[in-house]
XYZ file of C-alpha atoms in Angstrom:
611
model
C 24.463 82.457 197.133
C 27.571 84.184 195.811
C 25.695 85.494 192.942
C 23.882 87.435 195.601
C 26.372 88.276 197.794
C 28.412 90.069 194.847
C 24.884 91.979 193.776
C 24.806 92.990 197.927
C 28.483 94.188 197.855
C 28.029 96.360 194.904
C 24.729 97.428 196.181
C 26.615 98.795 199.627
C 29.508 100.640 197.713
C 26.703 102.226 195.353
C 25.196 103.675 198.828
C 28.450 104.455 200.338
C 28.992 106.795 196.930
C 25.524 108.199 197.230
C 25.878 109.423 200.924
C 29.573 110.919 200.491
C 28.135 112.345 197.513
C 25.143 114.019 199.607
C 27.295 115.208 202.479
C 29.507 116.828 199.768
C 26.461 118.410 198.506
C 25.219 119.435 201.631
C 28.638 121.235 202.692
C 28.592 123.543 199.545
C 25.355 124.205 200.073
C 25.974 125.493 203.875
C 28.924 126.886 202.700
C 27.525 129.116 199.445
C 24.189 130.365 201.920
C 26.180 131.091 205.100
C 27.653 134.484 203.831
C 24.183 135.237 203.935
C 22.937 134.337 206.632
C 25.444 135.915 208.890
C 24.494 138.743 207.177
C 21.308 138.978 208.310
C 22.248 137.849 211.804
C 24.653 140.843 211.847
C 22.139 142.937 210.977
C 19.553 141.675 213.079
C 22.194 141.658 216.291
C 23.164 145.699 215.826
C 19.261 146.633 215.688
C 19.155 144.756 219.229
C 21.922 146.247 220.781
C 19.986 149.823 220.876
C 17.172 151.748 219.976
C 16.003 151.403 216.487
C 17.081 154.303 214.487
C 14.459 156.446 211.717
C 15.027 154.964 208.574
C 14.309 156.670 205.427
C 13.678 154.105 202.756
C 11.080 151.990 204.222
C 8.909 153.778 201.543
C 10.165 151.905 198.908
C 6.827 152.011 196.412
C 6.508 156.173 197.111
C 10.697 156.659 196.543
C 11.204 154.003 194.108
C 8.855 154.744 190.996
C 11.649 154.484 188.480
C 13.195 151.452 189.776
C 14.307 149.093 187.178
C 15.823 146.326 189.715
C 19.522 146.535 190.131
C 22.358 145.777 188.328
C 20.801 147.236 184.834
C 22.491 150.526 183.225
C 21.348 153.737 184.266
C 21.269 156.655 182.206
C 22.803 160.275 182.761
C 21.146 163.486 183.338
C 22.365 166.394 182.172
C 22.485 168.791 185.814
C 25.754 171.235 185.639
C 27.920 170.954 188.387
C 30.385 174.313 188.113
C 33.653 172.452 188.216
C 32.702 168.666 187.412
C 31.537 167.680 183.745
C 28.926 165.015 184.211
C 29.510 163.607 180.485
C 32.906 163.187 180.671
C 32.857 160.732 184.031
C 31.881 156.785 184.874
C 28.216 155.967 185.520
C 27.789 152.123 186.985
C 25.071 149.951 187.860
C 26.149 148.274 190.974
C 24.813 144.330 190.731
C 22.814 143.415 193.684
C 25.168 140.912 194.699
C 27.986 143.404 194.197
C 30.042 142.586 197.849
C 29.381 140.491 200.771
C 31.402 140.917 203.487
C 34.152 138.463 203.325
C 35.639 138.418 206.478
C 31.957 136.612 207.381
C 32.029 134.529 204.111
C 35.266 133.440 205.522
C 35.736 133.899 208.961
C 37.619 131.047 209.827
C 40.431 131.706 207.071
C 43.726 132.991 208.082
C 44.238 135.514 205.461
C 42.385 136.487 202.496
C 41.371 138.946 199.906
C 37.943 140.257 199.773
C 36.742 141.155 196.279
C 33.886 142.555 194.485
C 31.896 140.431 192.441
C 32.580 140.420 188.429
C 29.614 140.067 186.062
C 31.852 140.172 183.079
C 28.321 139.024 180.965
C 27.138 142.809 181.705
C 26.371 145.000 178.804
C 28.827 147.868 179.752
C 26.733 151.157 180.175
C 27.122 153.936 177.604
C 28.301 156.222 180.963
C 30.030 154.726 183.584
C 31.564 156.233 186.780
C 35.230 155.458 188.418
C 34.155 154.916 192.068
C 33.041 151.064 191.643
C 36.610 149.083 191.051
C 34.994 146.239 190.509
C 38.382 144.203 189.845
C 40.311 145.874 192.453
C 41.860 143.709 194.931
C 41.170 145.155 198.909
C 43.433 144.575 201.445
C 44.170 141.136 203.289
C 42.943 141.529 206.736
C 43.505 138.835 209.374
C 39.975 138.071 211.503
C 41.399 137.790 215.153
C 43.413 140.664 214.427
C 41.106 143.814 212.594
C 37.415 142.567 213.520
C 37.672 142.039 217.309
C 38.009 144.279 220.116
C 41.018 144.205 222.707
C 39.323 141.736 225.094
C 37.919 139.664 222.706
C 41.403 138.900 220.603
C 43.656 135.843 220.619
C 45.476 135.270 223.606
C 49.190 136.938 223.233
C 52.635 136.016 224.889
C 53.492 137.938 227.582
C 56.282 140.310 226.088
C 53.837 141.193 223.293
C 51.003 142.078 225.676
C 53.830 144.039 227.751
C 55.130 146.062 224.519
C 51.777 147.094 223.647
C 50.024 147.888 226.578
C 53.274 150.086 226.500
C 52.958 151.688 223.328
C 49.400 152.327 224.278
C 50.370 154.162 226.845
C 53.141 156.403 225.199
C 49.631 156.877 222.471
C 47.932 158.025 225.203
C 50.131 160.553 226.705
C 51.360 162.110 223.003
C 48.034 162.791 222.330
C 44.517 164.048 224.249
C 42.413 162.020 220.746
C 43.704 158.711 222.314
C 41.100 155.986 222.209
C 40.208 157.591 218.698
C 40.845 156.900 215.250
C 44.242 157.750 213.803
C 43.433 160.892 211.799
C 46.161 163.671 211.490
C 44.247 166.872 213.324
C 45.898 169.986 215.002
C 44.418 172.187 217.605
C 44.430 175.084 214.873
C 41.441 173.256 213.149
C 39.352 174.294 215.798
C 38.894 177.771 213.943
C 35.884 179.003 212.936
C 33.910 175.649 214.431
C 30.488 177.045 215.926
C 30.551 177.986 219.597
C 29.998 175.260 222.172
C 31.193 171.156 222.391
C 28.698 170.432 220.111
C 26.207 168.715 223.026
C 23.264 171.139 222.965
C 20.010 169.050 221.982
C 19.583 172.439 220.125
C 22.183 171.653 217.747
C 21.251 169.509 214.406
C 23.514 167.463 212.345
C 24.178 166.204 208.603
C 26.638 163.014 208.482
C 27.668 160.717 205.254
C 30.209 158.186 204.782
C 33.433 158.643 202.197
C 33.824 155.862 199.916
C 35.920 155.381 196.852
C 39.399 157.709 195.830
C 40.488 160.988 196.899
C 38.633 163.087 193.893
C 35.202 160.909 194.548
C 35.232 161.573 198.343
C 35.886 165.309 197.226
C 33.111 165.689 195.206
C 30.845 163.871 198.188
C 31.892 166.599 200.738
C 30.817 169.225 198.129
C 27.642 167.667 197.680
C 27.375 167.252 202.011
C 28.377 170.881 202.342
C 25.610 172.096 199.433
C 23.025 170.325 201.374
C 24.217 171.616 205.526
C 23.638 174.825 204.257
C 20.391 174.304 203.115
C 19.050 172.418 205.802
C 20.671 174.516 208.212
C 22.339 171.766 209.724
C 26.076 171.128 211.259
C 27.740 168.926 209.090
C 29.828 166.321 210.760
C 32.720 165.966 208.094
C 34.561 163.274 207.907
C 38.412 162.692 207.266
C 39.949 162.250 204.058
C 41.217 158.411 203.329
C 44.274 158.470 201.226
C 46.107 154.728 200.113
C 44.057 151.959 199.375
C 40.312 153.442 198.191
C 36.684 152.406 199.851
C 34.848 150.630 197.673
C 31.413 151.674 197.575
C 28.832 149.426 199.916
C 25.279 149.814 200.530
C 24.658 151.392 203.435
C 25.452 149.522 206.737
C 28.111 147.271 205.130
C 29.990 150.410 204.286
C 29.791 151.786 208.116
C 30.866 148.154 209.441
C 33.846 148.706 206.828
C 34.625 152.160 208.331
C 34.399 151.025 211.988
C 36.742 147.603 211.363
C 39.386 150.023 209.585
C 39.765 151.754 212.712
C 43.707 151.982 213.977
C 42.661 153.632 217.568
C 43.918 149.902 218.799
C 46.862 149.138 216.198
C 49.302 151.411 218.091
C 51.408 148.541 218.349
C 52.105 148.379 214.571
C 54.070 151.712 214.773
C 57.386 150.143 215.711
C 57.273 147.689 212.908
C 57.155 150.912 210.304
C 60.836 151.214 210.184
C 61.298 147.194 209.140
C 58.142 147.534 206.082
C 59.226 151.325 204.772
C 63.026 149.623 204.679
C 61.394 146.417 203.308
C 63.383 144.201 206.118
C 62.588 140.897 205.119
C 63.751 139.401 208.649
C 61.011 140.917 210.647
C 57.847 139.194 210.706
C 54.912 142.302 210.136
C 51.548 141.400 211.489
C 48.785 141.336 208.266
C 46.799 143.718 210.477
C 49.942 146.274 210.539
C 50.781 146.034 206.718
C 46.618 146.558 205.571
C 47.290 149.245 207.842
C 50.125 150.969 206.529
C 48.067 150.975 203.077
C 46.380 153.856 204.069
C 46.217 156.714 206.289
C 43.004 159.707 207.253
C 43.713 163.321 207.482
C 41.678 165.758 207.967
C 40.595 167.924 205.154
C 42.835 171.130 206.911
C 45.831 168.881 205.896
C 45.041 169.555 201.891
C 42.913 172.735 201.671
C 42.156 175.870 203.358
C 39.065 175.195 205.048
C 38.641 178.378 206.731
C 36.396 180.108 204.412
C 33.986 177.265 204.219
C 33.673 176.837 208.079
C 32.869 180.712 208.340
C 30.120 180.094 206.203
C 28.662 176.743 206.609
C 28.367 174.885 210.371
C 31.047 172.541 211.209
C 32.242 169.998 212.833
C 34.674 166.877 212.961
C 33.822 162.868 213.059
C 37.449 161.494 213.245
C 35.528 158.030 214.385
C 33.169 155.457 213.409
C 33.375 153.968 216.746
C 29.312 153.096 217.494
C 29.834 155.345 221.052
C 31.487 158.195 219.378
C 28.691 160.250 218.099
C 26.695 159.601 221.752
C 29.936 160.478 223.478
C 31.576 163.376 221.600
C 28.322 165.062 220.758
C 25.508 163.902 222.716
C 23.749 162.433 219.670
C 21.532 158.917 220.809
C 21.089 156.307 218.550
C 17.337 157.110 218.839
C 17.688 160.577 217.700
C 19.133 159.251 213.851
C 17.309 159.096 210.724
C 18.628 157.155 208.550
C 18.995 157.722 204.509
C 20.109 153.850 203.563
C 21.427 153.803 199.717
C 20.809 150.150 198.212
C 22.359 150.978 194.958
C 24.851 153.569 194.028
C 23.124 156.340 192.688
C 20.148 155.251 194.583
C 19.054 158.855 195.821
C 18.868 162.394 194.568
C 17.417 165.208 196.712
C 15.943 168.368 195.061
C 13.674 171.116 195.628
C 11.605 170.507 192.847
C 9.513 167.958 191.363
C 9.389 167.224 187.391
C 12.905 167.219 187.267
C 14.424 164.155 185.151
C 15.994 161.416 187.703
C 18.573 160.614 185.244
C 20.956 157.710 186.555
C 19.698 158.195 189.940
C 16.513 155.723 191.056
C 14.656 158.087 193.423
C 14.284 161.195 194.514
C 14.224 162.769 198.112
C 12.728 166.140 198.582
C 14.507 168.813 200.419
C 10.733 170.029 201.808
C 10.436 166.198 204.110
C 13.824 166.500 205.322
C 13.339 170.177 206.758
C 10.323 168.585 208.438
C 12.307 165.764 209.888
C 13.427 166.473 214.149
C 15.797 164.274 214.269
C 19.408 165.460 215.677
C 21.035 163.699 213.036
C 20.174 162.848 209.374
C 22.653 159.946 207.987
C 23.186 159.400 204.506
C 25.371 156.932 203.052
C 27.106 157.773 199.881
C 26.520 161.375 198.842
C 28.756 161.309 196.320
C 27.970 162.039 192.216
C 27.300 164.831 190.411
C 23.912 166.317 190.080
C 23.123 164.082 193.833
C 22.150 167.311 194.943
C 19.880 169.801 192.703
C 18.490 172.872 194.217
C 17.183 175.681 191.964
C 16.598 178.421 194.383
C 18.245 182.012 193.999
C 21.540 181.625 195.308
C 22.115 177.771 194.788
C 24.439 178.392 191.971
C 26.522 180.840 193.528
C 27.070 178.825 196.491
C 27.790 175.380 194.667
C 30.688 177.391 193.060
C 31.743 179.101 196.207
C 32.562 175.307 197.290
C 34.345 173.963 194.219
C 36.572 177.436 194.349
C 37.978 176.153 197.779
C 38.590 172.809 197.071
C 42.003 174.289 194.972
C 45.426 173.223 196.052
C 47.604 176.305 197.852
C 50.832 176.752 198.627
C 51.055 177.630 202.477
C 48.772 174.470 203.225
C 50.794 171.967 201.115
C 54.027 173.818 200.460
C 55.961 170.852 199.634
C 53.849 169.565 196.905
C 53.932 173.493 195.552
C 58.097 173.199 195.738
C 58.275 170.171 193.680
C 55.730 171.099 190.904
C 57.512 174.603 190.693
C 60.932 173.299 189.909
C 59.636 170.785 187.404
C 57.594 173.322 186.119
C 60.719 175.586 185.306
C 62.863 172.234 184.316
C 60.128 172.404 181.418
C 60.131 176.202 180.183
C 57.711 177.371 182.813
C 54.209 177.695 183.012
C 52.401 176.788 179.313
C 55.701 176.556 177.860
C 54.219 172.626 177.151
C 50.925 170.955 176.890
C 49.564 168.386 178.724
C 47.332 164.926 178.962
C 45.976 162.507 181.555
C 46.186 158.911 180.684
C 44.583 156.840 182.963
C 44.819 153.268 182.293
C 46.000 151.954 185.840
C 43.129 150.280 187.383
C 39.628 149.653 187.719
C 37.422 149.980 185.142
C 39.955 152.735 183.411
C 42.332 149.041 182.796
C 39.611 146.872 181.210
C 38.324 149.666 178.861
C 41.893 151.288 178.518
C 41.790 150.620 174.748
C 38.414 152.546 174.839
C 39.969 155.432 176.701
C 43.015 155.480 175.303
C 41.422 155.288 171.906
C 39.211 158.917 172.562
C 42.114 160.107 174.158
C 43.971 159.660 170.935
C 41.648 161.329 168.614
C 41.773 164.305 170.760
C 45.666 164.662 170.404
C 45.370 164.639 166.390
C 45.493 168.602 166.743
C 49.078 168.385 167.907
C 50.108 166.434 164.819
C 50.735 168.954 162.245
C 53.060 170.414 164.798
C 55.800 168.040 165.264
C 56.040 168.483 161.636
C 56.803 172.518 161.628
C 59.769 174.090 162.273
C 60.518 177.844 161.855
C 63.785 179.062 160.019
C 65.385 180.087 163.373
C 64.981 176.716 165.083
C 68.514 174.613 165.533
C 66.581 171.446 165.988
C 65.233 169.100 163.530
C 63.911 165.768 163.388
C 61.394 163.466 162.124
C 58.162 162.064 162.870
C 58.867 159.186 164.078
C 62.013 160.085 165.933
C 62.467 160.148 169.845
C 64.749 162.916 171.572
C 66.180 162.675 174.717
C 65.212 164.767 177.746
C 67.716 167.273 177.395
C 66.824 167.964 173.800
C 63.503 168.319 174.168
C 63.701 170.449 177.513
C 66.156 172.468 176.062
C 65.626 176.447 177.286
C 62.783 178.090 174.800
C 64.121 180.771 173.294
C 60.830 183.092 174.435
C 59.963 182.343 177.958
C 56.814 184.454 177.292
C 55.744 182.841 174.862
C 53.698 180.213 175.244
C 53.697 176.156 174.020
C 51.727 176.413 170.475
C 51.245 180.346 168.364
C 47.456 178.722 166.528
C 47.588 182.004 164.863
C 50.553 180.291 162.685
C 50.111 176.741 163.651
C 53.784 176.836 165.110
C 55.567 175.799 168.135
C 56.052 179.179 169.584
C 58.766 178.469 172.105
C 61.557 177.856 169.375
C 62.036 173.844 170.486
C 59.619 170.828 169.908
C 56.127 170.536 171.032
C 56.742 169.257 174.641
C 53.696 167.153 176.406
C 53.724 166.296 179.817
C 51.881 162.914 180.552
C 50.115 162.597 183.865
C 49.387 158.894 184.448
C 48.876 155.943 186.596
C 50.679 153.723 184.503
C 53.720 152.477 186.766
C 55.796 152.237 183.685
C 54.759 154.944 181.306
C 57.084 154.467 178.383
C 57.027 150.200 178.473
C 52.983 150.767 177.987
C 51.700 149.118 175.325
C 49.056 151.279 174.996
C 51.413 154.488 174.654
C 53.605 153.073 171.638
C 51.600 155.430 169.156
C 51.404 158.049 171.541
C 55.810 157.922 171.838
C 56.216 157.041 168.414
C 54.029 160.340 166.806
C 55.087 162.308 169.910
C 59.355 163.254 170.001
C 59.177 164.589 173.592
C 56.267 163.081 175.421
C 57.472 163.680 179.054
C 56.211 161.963 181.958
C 56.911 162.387 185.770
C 59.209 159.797 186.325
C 61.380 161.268 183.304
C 61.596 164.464 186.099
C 61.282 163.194 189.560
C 62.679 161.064 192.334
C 60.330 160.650 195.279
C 62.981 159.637 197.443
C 64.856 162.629 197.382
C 61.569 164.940 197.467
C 60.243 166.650 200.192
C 56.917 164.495 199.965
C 58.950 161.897 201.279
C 58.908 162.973 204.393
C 55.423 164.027 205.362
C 53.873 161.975 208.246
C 50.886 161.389 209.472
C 51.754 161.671 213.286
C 49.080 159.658 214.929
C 49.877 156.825 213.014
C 52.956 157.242 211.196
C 52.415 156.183 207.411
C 54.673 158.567 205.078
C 51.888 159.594 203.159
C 53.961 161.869 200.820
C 53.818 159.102 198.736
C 50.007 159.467 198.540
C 50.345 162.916 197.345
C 52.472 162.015 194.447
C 49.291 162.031 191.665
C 48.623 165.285 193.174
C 51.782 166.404 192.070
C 51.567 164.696 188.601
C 47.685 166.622 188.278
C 49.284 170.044 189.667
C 52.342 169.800 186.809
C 49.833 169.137 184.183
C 47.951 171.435 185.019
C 49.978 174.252 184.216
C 50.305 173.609 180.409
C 48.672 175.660 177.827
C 46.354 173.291 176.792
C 45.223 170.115 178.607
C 43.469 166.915 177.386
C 42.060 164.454 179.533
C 40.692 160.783 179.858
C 37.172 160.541 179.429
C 35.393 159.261 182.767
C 37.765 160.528 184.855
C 36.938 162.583 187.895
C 40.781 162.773 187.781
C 41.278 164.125 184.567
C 37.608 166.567 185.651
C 39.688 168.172 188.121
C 43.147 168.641 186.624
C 40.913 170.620 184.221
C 39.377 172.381 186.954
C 42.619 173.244 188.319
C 43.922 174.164 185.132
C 40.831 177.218 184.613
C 42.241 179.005 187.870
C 45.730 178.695 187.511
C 45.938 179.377 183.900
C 42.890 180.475 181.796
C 42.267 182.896 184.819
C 45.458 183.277 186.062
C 46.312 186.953 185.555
């Protein structure tokens, strides 16, 4: 009998091992499909909530006859773009499972970081593109606090309730946008819009949705521009995000992202901007404030002179993502939309003519079946890319670089930015007094392939060599190769002001001092980089823009957005590092970068055709 009853006992705890073992099992399995699930439930929920919208790529066989599944390398065509080199930017295969949307993977968390999945096993593609940061880390957001509306939040004490509904008020009478996202807009920007509110059923619109940094949501308005003004449509331009970029999502995941980022109900976070810009460590900042304060929209007035494009091409503004906005600001039903959903990131490209190569992009939309579509509005998602749009009619050309030509920093719309650069620009000897780079090494894919970058980037400065090597017999300086002067020494006055950085007629520095190059980069801490050792070693007077600059005692520092009052002088600051390099003789850039694509953009007009 005790023989058995020991077999019996062991027998039990062998169950009792089992069945923790299969609730275990059974948890992680719940746990791993539910991000999924409420996916689709999300999905499903929004179709019910109002008339199902057109959708464009139900006609997946007809659209798709390229398609290699996702997350496989795409190659690059070879479309010019009149201000954007193709071959010298990022081109990524997004993975299917690239994000899921983490505040429903993990709802019930109090704070967390939502990032984009990693396959590190991925062959990396010969061209890649810098708008997928695959290892970038987006901002913590708290549930109860960004997702739901007013009614729906966490009950509050009293005084809180009582301070906001207050601030909400002083919101409301400040400004006639109240109720509406915080973008920085003025009544001049009305100018030039087309006559009317915008309500006529006569009136036809173009929308997309800004993802990724500043220069990737330029070239996406470019490309939404080209293609308003050949569908004669109003486009319905959205503001520029500056902070914290937008990583790319498929279609509706990247409009719930827009909608949840909304601030029209974080007025109450304004009177804890004093306590973060001051870093007071005593008061306690909501998570919802601080994600916040990473990032602020303006509207594309704020940067550039619009003027010119809006007297040529129709109009108008979408300062919200709000699902009611579009009914209630310009009579536009959901009914009325056709929607152009983008699965992958260069999913789409939409051309006039057939035959052409598809390049990196998966399908291709003809110009001819949107013309015939009657909806009000035509969505896309991401128009952004170069060659996304390809038109070969008389004309297209000369309008494509009408549009780059007025996406060019000017002084009376961002006069601070001009009064900086201008003094550091005569700290240095003037305009092409110097030559210049772009490093970028900082983040996203540019800091896993840095060695890659910085490795091209280096065999294009082997010109410069030679010349840190020649003196004439009237220079008063000399020094070796692999010596390092000071600031003073190397910005000491050149003895020609006319003249400029490098004769190549005598392969001489022609400004009677030593070969100065001014650095733009992202690197926080230029001269500690590991990866700029060789460049500071060969180079004596490598300059960078903390060697020149003090934000805090710039004018950037005190530009505001006033509807939501971030400082975002402080977003301007690469602007400022692009402009200055800009305006050396020669410039060299990182390979990929749309950056480093438009500092040498910028540096055509103000130098090579400068008069």
């Amino acid at each position: 009998m005790t023989f058995l009853y020991t077999r019996s006992l062991k027998r039990n705890r062998m169950l009792r091992r089992l069945t923790i073992l299969s609730v275990i099992g059974t948890a992680l399995f719940l746990y791993l499909t539910q991000s999924s699930w409420l996916e689709q439930t999300a999905t499903d929920n929004d179709d019910q909530r109002s008339p199902r919208p057109h959708i464009a790529n139900h006609h997946w066989d007809k659209y798709h006859p390229n398609y290699r599944g996702t997350g496989h390398g795409m190659t690059t065509g070879s479309s010019s773009n009149n201000g954007e080199e193709e071959d010298e930017q990022l081109d990524v295969a997004v993975p299917r499972g690239y994000v899921l949307d983490s505040l429903r993977q993990m709802r019930g968390s109090k704070a967390y970081n939502m990032r984009s999945s990693n396959n590190n096993g991925a062959q990396v593609p010969e061209k890649l593109q810098e708008v997928v940061h695959v290892d970038a880390t987006v901002k913590q957001i708290k549930p109860d606090e960004k997702i739901l509306a007013p009614a729906q939040q966490q009950p509050q004490p009293f005084h809180q309730q009582a301070r906001q509904q207050q601030q909400q008020g002083q919101q409301k009478a400040m400004s006639k946008f109240a109720g509406e996202d915080s973008v920085y807009r003025l009544d001049q920007d009305d100018k030039y819009l087309p006559p009317g509110d915008g309500t006529s059923p006569d009136e036809r619109y173009l929308s997309f949705m800004p993802h990724s940094g500043f220069h990737n949501q330029r070239i996406a308005l470019v490309n939404a521009l080209y293609l308003a003004s050949r569908l004669n449509r109003t486009l319905l331009m959205p503001p520029v995000v500056l902070g914290e970029p937008i990583h790319w999502r498929k279609y509706d995941s990247l409009e719930s992202f827009h909608r949840r980022s909304t601030k029209a109900n974080l007025g109450y976070c304004r009177e804890y901007l004093e306590a973060y810009y001051n870093k007071d460590e005593s008061v306690h900042i909501p998570g919802n404030c601080v994600s916040s304060f990473g990032h602020t929209s303006l509207r594309w007035d704020r940067l550039f002179d619009m003027s010119s494009i809006k007297q040529r091409i129709r109009v108008r503004y979408r300062d919200d993502y709000d699902r009611t906005y579009l009914q209630r600001k310009y009579n536009i039903q959901h009914a009325e939309t056709y929607q152009v959903k983008d699965e992958l990131l260069y999913d789409y490209r939409i051309a006039d003519k057939k035959g052409q190569s598809l390049g990196k992009y998966q399908r291709e939309i003809f110009i001819g079946d949107l013309e015939q579509r009657k909806e009000r509005l035509i969505s896309f998602g991401s128009l952004f890319g170069t060659g996304r749009v390809m038109f070969t009619e008389p004309g297209s050309d000369e309008l494509r670089k009408f549009l780059y030509g007025q996406f060019v920093f000017s002084r009376h719309v961002l006069p601070s930015l001009f009064d900086e650069a201008d003094a550091i620009i005569a700290s240095m000897g003037g305009k092409a007094s110097y030559v210049s780079m772009h490093a970028r090494v900082g983040d996203s894919i540019f800091e896993r392939f840095s060695s890659q970058v910085m490795g091209k980037l280096w065999a294009d400065l082997q010109k410069y060599v030679p010349l840190v090597r020649a003196t004439t017999a009237g220079d008063s300086y000399q020094y070796n190769r692999q010596d390092t002067l000071d600031t003073a020494t190397c910005l000491a006055p050149p003895t020609d002001r006319s003249a400029k950085a490098v004769d190549w007629d005598t392969k001489t520095v022609a400004s009677g001092r030593p070969l100065v190059i001014f650095m733009a980069t992202d690197a926080p801490v230029p001269r500690s980089h590991p990866l700029f050792e060789q460049i500071f070693a060969t180079f004596p007077c490598v300059v960078t823009l903390s060697d020149l600059y003090d934000f805090k005692s710039s004018a950037l520092a005190s530009l505001v957005n006033p509807t939501d009052g971030v400082r975002y002088g402080k977003f301007l600051v690469p602007f400022l590092d692009g402009l200055i390099a800009s305006h050396g003789q020669e410039f060299t850039g990182s390979m990929w970068s749309t950056f480093s694509s438009y500092i040498r953009f910028l540096h055509d007009q103000y130098v090579l055709q400068a008069p």
